[in-house]
Amino acid sequence: MMSHHVFISGGGTGIGLATARALAPTGARFTLVGRDGARVQSAAEEFESAQGVSCDVSDEASVNAAFEAARDRYGTIDILINNAGITPSAPLHCMDLATWNQVLAINLTGAFLCSRAALADMYAKKWGRIVNVASIAGLKGGPYISAYCASKHGMIGMTRALAYEAAKRGVTVNAVCPGYVETDIVTKAAENISSKTKLTEDEARAMLYAGNPQGRLIAADEVASAIAWLCSDGAAATNGAAIPMSGGEI
Ligand code: NAD
C-alpha cells in the first residue's frame, strides 16, 4: 500500500486509534478527528505523520472544516474510516427525542457527511476505501438499544447502497459489525448496568458478552486488523459487505 491519507472519525480512542496503529506500518498519513481536539492531537503524536483535528461529525460545517484541514496538511483523502459513535441506552418507551436524534445524527448522519466530503477525492483518483464501523446491532436487535440499532442498521443500508454507486469507480465501501469490544464504551455500559441493577461491574461485563459464542469481549486490535485488510488492495473485490465479528453470534 502506498502512503495513503487516512481520515478516521473518533480516531483518538478505542477502535479508531487501534485502526491507525494497524495501518501505520503501511506508511499511511493520518487525520484523526474527534470532539476533543486536545485528545486527538495527543493521540496523533504517537504516529510519524498524523494530525488531530477537532470535529463534531454531526455538524456539517465542522465536518467540512475538518476535511479542509485534512487536505491542507496531507492532501486528498484515500481512506475514510467512519468510526465515531455513541451508545446511550434506554427502553424505547422512556427514550427522549433529543437522545434519539443525537444518536442518529452522530452515528448515521455523521457517516453520511464524512463520506460525502471524502468521495470526490476518491472518485477523481479512481481509488478509495470507506470502512464503516457498524455493529452486530446493525444486523440484529437487542433490548434498550433501539436508537443505536436503528443507526447501525441505517449505516449498513447506506454501506450497501453506496457500494453500488462506487463500484465502477475504484472505491469500495464496507462495514465491520463487532459484538462488544473492550473499549471505553463497554466500561461505561458496565458501570451503567451496575448502577441500575444488583450486578457488579464484572458481572455486567459478562452479561454484555454472553451473546458471543466465544464468551469473551473482542479486542479493538481484532476489529482494526479486519479494517486494515478491507483497506488493502487485496480486498478490492469485497464491496458492500457487512462483516460480523462476534465469535459466531450471527
Ligand atoms: P470509543 O468511545 O472509544 O470511541 C468512540 C469515538 O467517537 C470517541 O473517540 C468519541 O470521541 C468519538 N465521537 C463521539 N461523538 C462524536 C462526534 N459527535 N464527533 C466526532 N467524534 C465523536 O468507543 P469504540 O468502542 O472505539 O467505538 C468506536 C465505534 O465502534 C463506534 O461507532 C461504536 O458504535 C462501534 N462499536 C463499538 C462496540 C463496543 O462494544 N465497544 C461494538 C460495536 C461497535
PDB file of C-alpha atoms and ligand atoms in Angstrom:
ATOM      1  CA  MET A   1       0.000   0.000   0.000  1.00  0.00           C
ATOM      2  CA  MET A   2       1.296   3.466  -0.878  1.00  0.00           C
ATOM      3  CA  SER A   3       1.420   6.243   1.675  1.00  0.00           C
ATOM      4  CA  HIS A   4      -2.318   6.758   1.842  1.00  0.00           C
ATOM      5  CA  HIS A   5      -4.029   9.622   3.643  1.00  0.00           C
ATOM      6  CA  VAL A   6      -6.435   8.056   6.123  1.00  0.00           C
ATOM      7  CA  PHE A   7      -9.201  10.094   7.788  1.00  0.00           C
ATOM      8  CA  ILE A   8     -10.538   8.445  10.954  1.00  0.00           C
ATOM      9  CA  SER A   9     -13.516   9.837  12.872  1.00  0.00           C
ATOM     10  CA  GLY A  10     -13.351   9.101  16.581  1.00  0.00           C
ATOM     11  CA  GLY A  11      -9.673   8.422  15.908  1.00  0.00           C
ATOM     12  CA  GLY A  12      -8.332   9.365  19.334  1.00  0.00           C
ATOM     13  CA  THR A  13      -9.627   6.333  21.243  1.00  0.00           C
ATOM     14  CA  GLY A  14     -10.695   2.681  21.077  1.00  0.00           C
ATOM     15  CA  ILE A  15     -11.261   1.095  17.668  1.00  0.00           C
ATOM     16  CA  GLY A  16     -10.351   4.287  15.778  1.00  0.00           C
ATOM     17  CA  LEU A  17      -6.927   4.567  17.411  1.00  0.00           C
ATOM     18  CA  ALA A  18      -6.342   0.804  17.051  1.00  0.00           C
ATOM     19  CA  THR A  19      -7.097   1.177  13.331  1.00  0.00           C
ATOM     20  CA  ALA A  20      -4.475   3.910  12.962  1.00  0.00           C
ATOM     21  CA  ARG A  21      -1.969   1.620  14.708  1.00  0.00           C
ATOM     22  CA  ALA A  22      -2.877  -1.247  12.354  1.00  0.00           C
ATOM     23  CA  LEU A  23      -2.407   0.939   9.260  1.00  0.00           C
ATOM     24  CA  ALA A  24       0.721   2.794  10.451  1.00  0.00           C
ATOM     25  CA  PRO A  25       3.172   0.137   9.154  1.00  0.00           C
ATOM     26  CA  THR A  26       1.898   0.819   5.589  1.00  0.00           C
ATOM     27  CA  GLY A  27       3.376   4.326   5.835  1.00  0.00           C
ATOM     28  CA  ALA A  28      -0.054   5.960   5.975  1.00  0.00           C
ATOM     29  CA  ARG A  29      -0.600   9.597   6.941  1.00  0.00           C
ATOM     30  CA  PHE A  30      -3.457  10.231   9.330  1.00  0.00           C
ATOM     31  CA  THR A  31      -6.023  12.869  10.094  1.00  0.00           C
ATOM     32  CA  LEU A  32      -7.644  11.773  13.353  1.00  0.00           C
ATOM     33  CA  VAL A  33     -10.778  13.702  14.260  1.00  0.00           C
ATOM     34  CA  GLY A  34     -12.917  13.783  17.389  1.00  0.00           C
ATOM     35  CA  ARG A  35     -14.904  16.154  19.550  1.00  0.00           C
ATOM     36  CA  ASP A  36     -11.999  16.648  21.938  1.00  0.00           C
ATOM     37  CA  GLY A  37      -9.284  18.370  19.865  1.00  0.00           C
ATOM     38  CA  ALA A  38      -6.588  18.028  22.543  1.00  0.00           C
ATOM     39  CA  ARG A  39      -7.224  14.303  22.871  1.00  0.00           C
ATOM     40  CA  VAL A  40      -6.991  13.574  19.143  1.00  0.00           C
ATOM     41  CA  GLN A  41      -3.905  15.783  18.879  1.00  0.00           C
ATOM     42  CA  SER A  42      -2.188  13.877  21.669  1.00  0.00           C
ATOM     43  CA  ALA A  43      -3.215  10.527  20.070  1.00  0.00           C
ATOM     44  CA  ALA A  44      -1.730  11.759  16.767  1.00  0.00           C
ATOM     45  CA  GLU A  45       1.653  12.328  18.410  1.00  0.00           C
ATOM     46  CA  GLU A  46       2.441   8.607  18.520  1.00  0.00           C
ATOM     47  CA  PHE A  47       2.490   8.430  14.691  1.00  0.00           C
ATOM     48  CA  GLU A  48       5.146   9.632  12.298  1.00  0.00           C
ATOM     49  CA  SER A  49       2.709  11.532  10.046  1.00  0.00           C
ATOM     50  CA  ALA A  50      -0.520  12.404  11.786  1.00  0.00           C
ATOM     51  CA  GLN A  51      -2.564  15.373  12.905  1.00  0.00           C
ATOM     52  CA  GLY A  52      -5.502  15.598  15.300  1.00  0.00           C
ATOM     53  CA  VAL A  53      -8.385  17.873  14.328  1.00  0.00           C
ATOM     54  CA  SER A  54     -11.366  18.820  16.452  1.00  0.00           C
ATOM     55  CA  CYS A  55     -14.628  17.891  14.708  1.00  0.00           C
ATOM     56  CA  ASP A  56     -18.222  17.107  15.565  1.00  0.00           C
ATOM     57  CA  VAL A  57     -19.286  14.671  12.837  1.00  0.00           C
ATOM     58  CA  SER A  58     -22.950  15.558  13.291  1.00  0.00           C
ATOM     59  CA  ASP A  59     -22.280  19.174  12.287  1.00  0.00           C
ATOM     60  CA  GLU A  60     -21.993  19.812   8.538  1.00  0.00           C
ATOM     61  CA  ALA A  61     -19.786  22.898   8.833  1.00  0.00           C
ATOM     62  CA  SER A  62     -17.496  21.207  11.335  1.00  0.00           C
ATOM     63  CA  VAL A  63     -17.075  18.163   9.045  1.00  0.00           C
ATOM     64  CA  ASN A  64     -16.323  20.319   6.017  1.00  0.00           C
ATOM     65  CA  ALA A  65     -13.789  22.358   8.012  1.00  0.00           C
ATOM     66  CA  ALA A  66     -12.078  19.158   9.240  1.00  0.00           C
ATOM     67  CA  PHE A  67     -11.739  17.860   5.675  1.00  0.00           C
ATOM     68  CA  GLU A  68     -10.297  21.196   4.631  1.00  0.00           C
ATOM     69  CA  ALA A  69      -7.727  20.974   7.430  1.00  0.00           C
ATOM     70  CA  ALA A  70      -7.018  17.372   6.429  1.00  0.00           C
ATOM     71  CA  ARG A  71      -6.311  18.276   2.790  1.00  0.00           C
ATOM     72  CA  ASP A  72      -4.256  21.350   3.754  1.00  0.00           C
ATOM     73  CA  ARG A  73      -1.851  19.141   5.679  1.00  0.00           C
ATOM     74  CA  TYR A  74      -1.706  15.814   3.832  1.00  0.00           C
ATOM     75  CA  GLY A  75      -3.544  16.279   0.522  1.00  0.00           C
ATOM     76  CA  THR A  76      -6.544  14.386  -0.791  1.00  0.00           C
ATOM     77  CA  ILE A  77      -8.229  11.596   1.141  1.00  0.00           C
ATOM     78  CA  ASP A  78      -7.662   7.960   0.142  1.00  0.00           C
ATOM     79  CA  ILE A  79      -9.262   6.094   3.031  1.00  0.00           C
ATOM     80  CA  LEU A  80     -12.141   7.072   5.313  1.00  0.00           C
ATOM     81  CA  ILE A  81     -12.970   5.194   8.495  1.00  0.00           C
ATOM     82  CA  ASN A  82     -16.412   6.212   9.788  1.00  0.00           C
ATOM     83  CA  ASN A  83     -15.898   5.184  13.378  1.00  0.00           C
ATOM     84  CA  ALA A  84     -17.307   7.965  15.605  1.00  0.00           C
ATOM     85  CA  GLY A  85     -20.263   6.754  17.607  1.00  0.00           C
ATOM     86  CA  ILE A  86     -22.192   6.964  20.852  1.00  0.00           C
ATOM     87  CA  THR A  87     -24.245   4.308  22.614  1.00  0.00           C
ATOM     88  CA  PRO A  88     -26.783   5.644  25.083  1.00  0.00           C
ATOM     89  CA  SER A  89     -29.312   3.034  26.145  1.00  0.00           C
ATOM     90  CA  ALA A  90     -32.877   3.240  27.435  1.00  0.00           C
ATOM     91  CA  PRO A  91     -36.136   1.346  26.961  1.00  0.00           C
ATOM     92  CA  LEU A  92     -37.829   2.826  23.899  1.00  0.00           C
ATOM     93  CA  HIS A  93     -40.918   3.949  25.826  1.00  0.00           C
ATOM     94  CA  CYS A  94     -38.659   6.069  28.091  1.00  0.00           C
ATOM     95  CA  MET A  95     -36.333   7.447  25.406  1.00  0.00           C
ATOM     96  CA  ASP A  96     -36.487  11.190  24.880  1.00  0.00           C
ATOM     97  CA  LEU A  97     -36.484  12.619  21.370  1.00  0.00           C
ATOM     98  CA  ALA A  98     -33.244  14.533  21.931  1.00  0.00           C
ATOM     99  CA  THR A  99     -31.350  11.299  22.660  1.00  0.00           C
ATOM    100  CA  TRP A 100     -32.881   9.530  19.641  1.00  0.00           C
ATOM    101  CA  ASN A 101     -31.974  12.443  17.352  1.00  0.00           C
ATOM    102  CA  GLN A 102     -28.433  12.716  18.727  1.00  0.00           C
ATOM    103  CA  VAL A 103     -27.686   9.023  18.188  1.00  0.00           C
ATOM    104  CA  LEU A 104     -28.880   9.167  14.586  1.00  0.00           C
ATOM    105  CA  ALA A 105     -27.088  12.481  13.979  1.00  0.00           C
ATOM    106  CA  ILE A 106     -23.704  11.198  15.179  1.00  0.00           C
ATOM    107  CA  ASN A 107     -23.772   7.509  14.212  1.00  0.00           C
ATOM    108  CA  LEU A 108     -25.583   7.747  10.874  1.00  0.00           C
ATOM    109  CA  THR A 109     -25.687  11.332   9.570  1.00  0.00           C
ATOM    110  CA  GLY A 110     -22.046  11.759  10.656  1.00  0.00           C
ATOM    111  CA  ALA A 111     -21.040   8.848   8.411  1.00  0.00           C
ATOM    112  CA  PHE A 112     -23.058  10.378   5.554  1.00  0.00           C
ATOM    113  CA  LEU A 113     -21.426  13.809   5.963  1.00  0.00           C
ATOM    114  CA  CYS A 114     -17.890  12.392   6.114  1.00  0.00           C
ATOM    115  CA  SER A 115     -18.478  10.021   3.172  1.00  0.00           C
ATOM    116  CA  ARG A 116     -19.856  12.869   1.079  1.00  0.00           C
ATOM    117  CA  ALA A 117     -16.862  15.032   1.937  1.00  0.00           C
ATOM    118  CA  ALA A 118     -14.354  12.298   1.028  1.00  0.00           C
ATOM    119  CA  LEU A 119     -15.839  10.804  -2.136  1.00  0.00           C
ATOM    120  CA  ALA A 120     -14.845  13.482  -4.668  1.00  0.00           C
ATOM    121  CA  ASP A 121     -11.147  12.835  -3.909  1.00  0.00           C
ATOM    122  CA  MET A 122     -11.587   9.086  -4.260  1.00  0.00           C
ATOM    123  CA  TYR A 123     -13.611   9.300  -7.478  1.00  0.00           C
ATOM    124  CA  ALA A 124     -11.021  11.652  -9.018  1.00  0.00           C
ATOM    125  CA  LYS A 125      -8.248   9.161  -8.222  1.00  0.00           C
ATOM    126  CA  LYS A 126     -10.355   6.115  -9.103  1.00  0.00           C
ATOM    127  CA  TRP A 127      -9.196   4.566  -5.858  1.00  0.00           C
ATOM    128  CA  GLY A 128     -10.629   4.737  -2.371  1.00  0.00           C
ATOM    129  CA  ARG A 129     -11.763   2.820   0.661  1.00  0.00           C
ATOM    130  CA  ILE A 130     -14.575   3.594   3.056  1.00  0.00           C
ATOM    131  CA  VAL A 131     -14.975   1.371   6.088  1.00  0.00           C
ATOM    132  CA  ASN A 132     -17.963   1.971   8.323  1.00  0.00           C
ATOM    133  CA  VAL A 133     -17.699   0.778  11.893  1.00  0.00           C
ATOM    134  CA  ALA A 134     -21.226  -0.534  12.396  1.00  0.00           C
ATOM    135  CA  SER A 135     -22.022  -3.192  14.987  1.00  0.00           C
ATOM    136  CA  ILE A 136     -23.639  -6.571  15.434  1.00  0.00           C
ATOM    137  CA  ALA A 137     -26.539  -4.261  16.445  1.00  0.00           C
ATOM    138  CA  GLY A 138     -26.683  -3.316  12.753  1.00  0.00           C
ATOM    139  CA  LEU A 139     -27.587  -6.908  11.928  1.00  0.00           C
ATOM    140  CA  LYS A 140     -29.853  -7.902  14.823  1.00  0.00           C
ATOM    141  CA  GLY A 141     -31.918  -6.326  17.580  1.00  0.00           C
ATOM    142  CA  GLY A 142     -31.337  -6.143  21.318  1.00  0.00           C
ATOM    143  CA  PRO A 143     -33.137  -4.626  24.299  1.00  0.00           C
ATOM    144  CA  TYR A 144     -32.715  -0.948  25.302  1.00  0.00           C
ATOM    145  CA  ILE A 145     -30.667  -0.007  22.236  1.00  0.00           C
ATOM    146  CA  SER A 146     -33.368   0.880  19.701  1.00  0.00           C
ATOM    147  CA  ALA A 147     -31.777   4.188  18.656  1.00  0.00           C
ATOM    148  CA  TYR A 148     -28.312   2.610  18.418  1.00  0.00           C
ATOM    149  CA  CYS A 149     -29.733  -0.386  16.479  1.00  0.00           C
ATOM    150  CA  ALA A 150     -31.614   1.917  14.111  1.00  0.00           C
ATOM    151  CA  SER A 151     -28.483   3.993  13.476  1.00  0.00           C
ATOM    152  CA  LYS A 152     -26.299   0.946  12.807  1.00  0.00           C
ATOM    153  CA  HIS A 153     -28.922  -0.794  10.605  1.00  0.00           C
ATOM    154  CA  GLY A 154     -29.102   2.529   8.728  1.00  0.00           C
ATOM    155  CA  MET A 155     -25.327   2.636   8.404  1.00  0.00           C
ATOM    156  CA  ILE A 156     -25.321  -0.841   6.870  1.00  0.00           C
ATOM    157  CA  GLY A 157     -28.082   0.185   4.445  1.00  0.00           C
ATOM    158  CA  MET A 158     -26.026   3.214   3.415  1.00  0.00           C
ATOM    159  CA  THR A 159     -22.950   0.965   3.008  1.00  0.00           C
ATOM    160  CA  ARG A 160     -24.814  -1.358   0.649  1.00  0.00           C
ATOM    161  CA  ALA A 161     -26.298   1.467  -1.446  1.00  0.00           C
ATOM    162  CA  LEU A 162     -23.064   3.473  -1.738  1.00  0.00           C
ATOM    163  CA  ALA A 163     -21.146   0.293  -2.614  1.00  0.00           C
ATOM    164  CA  TYR A 164     -23.262   0.057  -5.782  1.00  0.00           C
ATOM    165  CA  GLU A 165     -22.694   3.730  -6.663  1.00  0.00           C
ATOM    166  CA  ALA A 166     -18.939   3.479  -6.147  1.00  0.00           C
ATOM    167  CA  ALA A 167     -18.413   0.023  -7.638  1.00  0.00           C
ATOM    168  CA  LYS A 168     -17.140   1.106 -11.055  1.00  0.00           C
ATOM    169  CA  ARG A 169     -15.049   3.982  -9.688  1.00  0.00           C
ATOM    170  CA  GLY A 170     -12.350   2.015  -7.876  1.00  0.00           C
ATOM    171  CA  VAL A 171     -13.870   2.700  -4.462  1.00  0.00           C
ATOM    172  CA  THR A 172     -15.102   0.025  -2.052  1.00  0.00           C
ATOM    173  CA  VAL A 173     -17.488   0.622   0.818  1.00  0.00           C
ATOM    174  CA  ASN A 174     -17.787  -1.960   3.564  1.00  0.00           C
ATOM    175  CA  ALA A 175     -18.888  -2.277   7.173  1.00  0.00           C
ATOM    176  CA  VAL A 176     -17.494  -4.191  10.114  1.00  0.00           C
ATOM    177  CA  CYS A 177     -20.024  -5.378  12.675  1.00  0.00           C
ATOM    178  CA  PRO A 178     -18.385  -6.189  16.006  1.00  0.00           C
ATOM    179  CA  GLY A 179     -20.076  -7.527  19.095  1.00  0.00           C
ATOM    180  CA  TYR A 180     -18.952  -5.975  22.400  1.00  0.00           C
ATOM    181  CA  VAL A 181     -15.372  -4.685  22.146  1.00  0.00           C
ATOM    182  CA  GLU A 182     -13.048  -3.939  25.060  1.00  0.00           C
ATOM    183  CA  THR A 183     -13.156  -0.094  24.907  1.00  0.00           C
ATOM    184  CA  ASP A 184     -14.472   2.871  26.916  1.00  0.00           C
ATOM    185  CA  ILE A 185     -17.955   2.134  25.541  1.00  0.00           C
ATOM    186  CA  VAL A 186     -18.042  -1.231  27.329  1.00  0.00           C
ATOM    187  CA  THR A 187     -16.550   0.191  30.526  1.00  0.00           C
ATOM    188  CA  LYS A 188     -19.284   2.854  30.617  1.00  0.00           C
ATOM    189  CA  ALA A 189     -22.028   0.337  29.734  1.00  0.00           C
ATOM    190  CA  ALA A 190     -20.913  -1.986  32.552  1.00  0.00           C
ATOM    191  CA  GLU A 191     -20.833   0.938  35.023  1.00  0.00           C
ATOM    192  CA  ASN A 192     -24.299   1.982  33.891  1.00  0.00           C
ATOM    193  CA  ILE A 193     -25.781  -1.523  34.260  1.00  0.00           C
ATOM    194  CA  SER A 194     -24.102  -1.995  37.614  1.00  0.00           C
ATOM    195  CA  SER A 195     -25.504   1.322  38.905  1.00  0.00           C
ATOM    196  CA  LYS A 196     -29.044   0.326  37.921  1.00  0.00           C
ATOM    197  CA  THR A 197     -29.014  -3.348  38.992  1.00  0.00           C
ATOM    198  CA  LYS A 198     -27.514  -5.514  41.727  1.00  0.00           C
ATOM    199  CA  LEU A 199     -24.817  -6.762  39.365  1.00  0.00           C
ATOM    200  CA  THR A 200     -21.152  -5.993  39.959  1.00  0.00           C
ATOM    201  CA  GLU A 201     -19.275  -4.385  37.049  1.00  0.00           C
ATOM    202  CA  ASP A 202     -17.595  -7.728  36.243  1.00  0.00           C
ATOM    203  CA  GLU A 203     -20.983  -9.461  36.174  1.00  0.00           C
ATOM    204  CA  ALA A 204     -22.359  -6.692  33.969  1.00  0.00           C
ATOM    205  CA  ARG A 205     -19.449  -7.114  31.547  1.00  0.00           C
ATOM    206  CA  ALA A 206     -20.048 -10.869  31.430  1.00  0.00           C
ATOM    207  CA  MET A 207     -23.712 -10.175  30.656  1.00  0.00           C
ATOM    208  CA  LEU A 208     -22.685  -7.957  27.736  1.00  0.00           C
ATOM    209  CA  TYR A 209     -20.610 -10.648  26.055  1.00  0.00           C
ATOM    210  CA  ALA A 210     -22.946 -13.545  26.903  1.00  0.00           C
ATOM    211  CA  GLY A 211     -24.337 -13.419  23.328  1.00  0.00           C
ATOM    212  CA  ASN A 212     -20.876 -14.046  21.853  1.00  0.00           C
ATOM    213  CA  PRO A 213     -20.452 -17.851  21.459  1.00  0.00           C
ATOM    214  CA  GLN A 214     -16.739 -17.419  22.240  1.00  0.00           C
ATOM    215  CA  GLY A 215     -17.795 -16.000  25.612  1.00  0.00           C
ATOM    216  CA  ARG A 216     -15.447 -13.023  25.590  1.00  0.00           C
ATOM    217  CA  LEU A 217     -15.070  -9.383  24.704  1.00  0.00           C
ATOM    218  CA  ILE A 218     -13.458  -8.648  21.345  1.00  0.00           C
ATOM    219  CA  ALA A 219     -10.150  -6.751  21.304  1.00  0.00           C
ATOM    220  CA  ALA A 220     -10.040  -3.414  19.458  1.00  0.00           C
ATOM    221  CA  ASP A 221      -6.983  -4.793  17.611  1.00  0.00           C
ATOM    222  CA  GLU A 222      -9.074  -7.612  16.168  1.00  0.00           C
ATOM    223  CA  VAL A 223     -11.538  -5.123  14.682  1.00  0.00           C
ATOM    224  CA  ALA A 224      -8.656  -2.946  13.472  1.00  0.00           C
ATOM    225  CA  SER A 225      -6.982  -5.811  11.638  1.00  0.00           C
ATOM    226  CA  ALA A 226     -10.189  -6.566   9.690  1.00  0.00           C
ATOM    227  CA  ILE A 227     -10.477  -2.852   8.834  1.00  0.00           C
ATOM    228  CA  ALA A 228      -6.849  -2.745   7.695  1.00  0.00           C
ATOM    229  CA  TRP A 229      -7.470  -5.722   5.406  1.00  0.00           C
ATOM    230  CA  LEU A 230     -10.565  -4.040   3.905  1.00  0.00           C
ATOM    231  CA  CYS A 231      -8.332  -1.031   3.138  1.00  0.00           C
ATOM    232  CA  SER A 232      -5.766  -3.131   1.272  1.00  0.00           C
ATOM    233  CA  ASP A 233      -5.552  -3.677  -2.486  1.00  0.00           C
ATOM    234  CA  GLY A 234      -6.140  -7.382  -1.869  1.00  0.00           C
ATOM    235  CA  ALA A 235      -9.665  -6.632  -0.632  1.00  0.00           C
ATOM    236  CA  ALA A 236     -10.695  -4.886  -3.874  1.00  0.00           C
ATOM    237  CA  ALA A 237     -13.418  -7.425  -4.690  1.00  0.00           C
ATOM    238  CA  THR A 238     -15.090  -7.084  -1.306  1.00  0.00           C
ATOM    239  CA  ASN A 239     -17.695  -4.343  -1.637  1.00  0.00           C
ATOM    240  CA  GLY A 240     -20.954  -3.708   0.214  1.00  0.00           C
ATOM    241  CA  ALA A 241     -20.110  -6.309   2.851  1.00  0.00           C
ATOM    242  CA  ALA A 242     -21.227  -6.121   6.469  1.00  0.00           C
ATOM    243  CA  ILE A 243     -18.805  -8.421   8.232  1.00  0.00           C
ATOM    244  CA  PRO A 244     -19.987  -9.816  11.570  1.00  0.00           C
ATOM    245  CA  MET A 245     -17.258 -10.015  14.201  1.00  0.00           C
ATOM    246  CA  SER A 246     -18.813 -11.596  17.215  1.00  0.00           C
ATOM    247  CA  GLY A 247     -17.411 -15.085  17.567  1.00  0.00           C
ATOM    248  CA  GLY A 248     -20.189 -16.702  15.507  1.00  0.00           C
ATOM    249  CA  GLU A 249     -23.155 -14.890  17.069  1.00  0.00           C
ATOM    250  CA  ILE A 250     -24.555 -14.246  13.592  1.00  0.00           C
TER     251      ILE A 250
HETATM  252  P1  NAD B   1     -14.953   4.979  21.948  1.00  0.00           P
HETATM  253  O1  NAD B   1     -15.917   5.645  22.845  1.00  0.00           O
HETATM  254  O2  NAD B   1     -13.531   4.834  22.355  1.00  0.00           O
HETATM  255  O3  NAD B   1     -14.967   5.660  20.509  1.00  0.00           O
HETATM  256  C1  NAD B   1     -15.977   6.490  20.025  1.00  0.00           C
HETATM  257  C2  NAD B   1     -15.293   7.709  19.465  1.00  0.00           C
HETATM  258  O4  NAD B   1     -16.259   8.522  18.795  1.00  0.00           O
HETATM  259  C3  NAD B   1     -14.661   8.580  20.555  1.00  0.00           C
HETATM  260  O5  NAD B   1     -13.341   8.897  20.171  1.00  0.00           O
HETATM  261  C4  NAD B   1     -15.531   9.822  20.570  1.00  0.00           C
HETATM  262  O6  NAD B   1     -14.827  10.978  20.918  1.00  0.00           O
HETATM  263  C5  NAD B   1     -15.990   9.851  19.113  1.00  0.00           C
HETATM  264  N1  NAD B   1     -17.187  10.664  18.945  1.00  0.00           N
HETATM  265  C6  NAD B   1     -18.367  10.556  19.586  1.00  0.00           C
HETATM  266  N2  NAD B   1     -19.231  11.511  19.171  1.00  0.00           N
HETATM  267  C7  NAD B   1     -18.566  12.228  18.229  1.00  0.00           C
HETATM  268  C8  NAD B   1     -18.919  13.335  17.418  1.00  0.00           C
HETATM  269  N3  NAD B   1     -20.105  13.930  17.511  1.00  0.00           N
HETATM  270  N4  NAD B   1     -17.994  13.798  16.551  1.00  0.00           N
HETATM  271  C9  NAD B   1     -16.771  13.240  16.455  1.00  0.00           C
HETATM  272  N5  NAD B   1     -16.386  12.168  17.191  1.00  0.00           N
HETATM  273  C10 NAD B   1     -17.276  11.692  18.073  1.00  0.00           C
HETATM  274  O7  NAD B   1     -15.546   3.530  21.663  1.00  0.00           O
HETATM  275  P2  NAD B   1     -15.267   2.482  20.478  1.00  0.00           P
HETATM  276  O8  NAD B   1     -15.758   1.197  21.003  1.00  0.00           O
HETATM  277  O9  NAD B   1     -13.886   2.573  19.977  1.00  0.00           O
HETATM  278  O10 NAD B   1     -16.320   2.972  19.385  1.00  0.00           O
HETATM  279  C11 NAD B   1     -15.991   3.174  18.038  1.00  0.00           C
HETATM  280  C12 NAD B   1     -17.135   2.701  17.163  1.00  0.00           C
HETATM  281  O11 NAD B   1     -17.291   1.294  17.325  1.00  0.00           O
HETATM  282  C13 NAD B   1     -18.495   3.327  17.489  1.00  0.00           C
HETATM  283  O12 NAD B   1     -19.135   3.710  16.289  1.00  0.00           O
HETATM  284  C14 NAD B   1     -19.256   2.186  18.143  1.00  0.00           C
HETATM  285  O13 NAD B   1     -20.637   2.262  17.922  1.00  0.00           O
HETATM  286  C15 NAD B   1     -18.649   0.994  17.427  1.00  0.00           C
HETATM  287  N6  NAD B   1     -18.805  -0.266  18.153  1.00  0.00           N
HETATM  288  C16 NAD B   1     -18.320  -0.396  19.419  1.00  0.00           C
HETATM  289  C17 NAD B   1     -18.513  -1.600  20.085  1.00  0.00           C
HETATM  290  C18 NAD B   1     -18.033  -1.803  21.501  1.00  0.00           C
HETATM  291  O14 NAD B   1     -18.510  -2.732  22.163  1.00  0.00           O
HETATM  292  N7  NAD B   1     -17.086  -1.018  22.015  1.00  0.00           N
HETATM  293  C19 NAD B   1     -19.168  -2.654  19.461  1.00  0.00           C
HETATM  294  C20 NAD B   1     -19.620  -2.492  18.154  1.00  0.00           C
HETATM  295  C21 NAD B   1     -19.443  -1.278  17.507  1.00  0.00           C
END
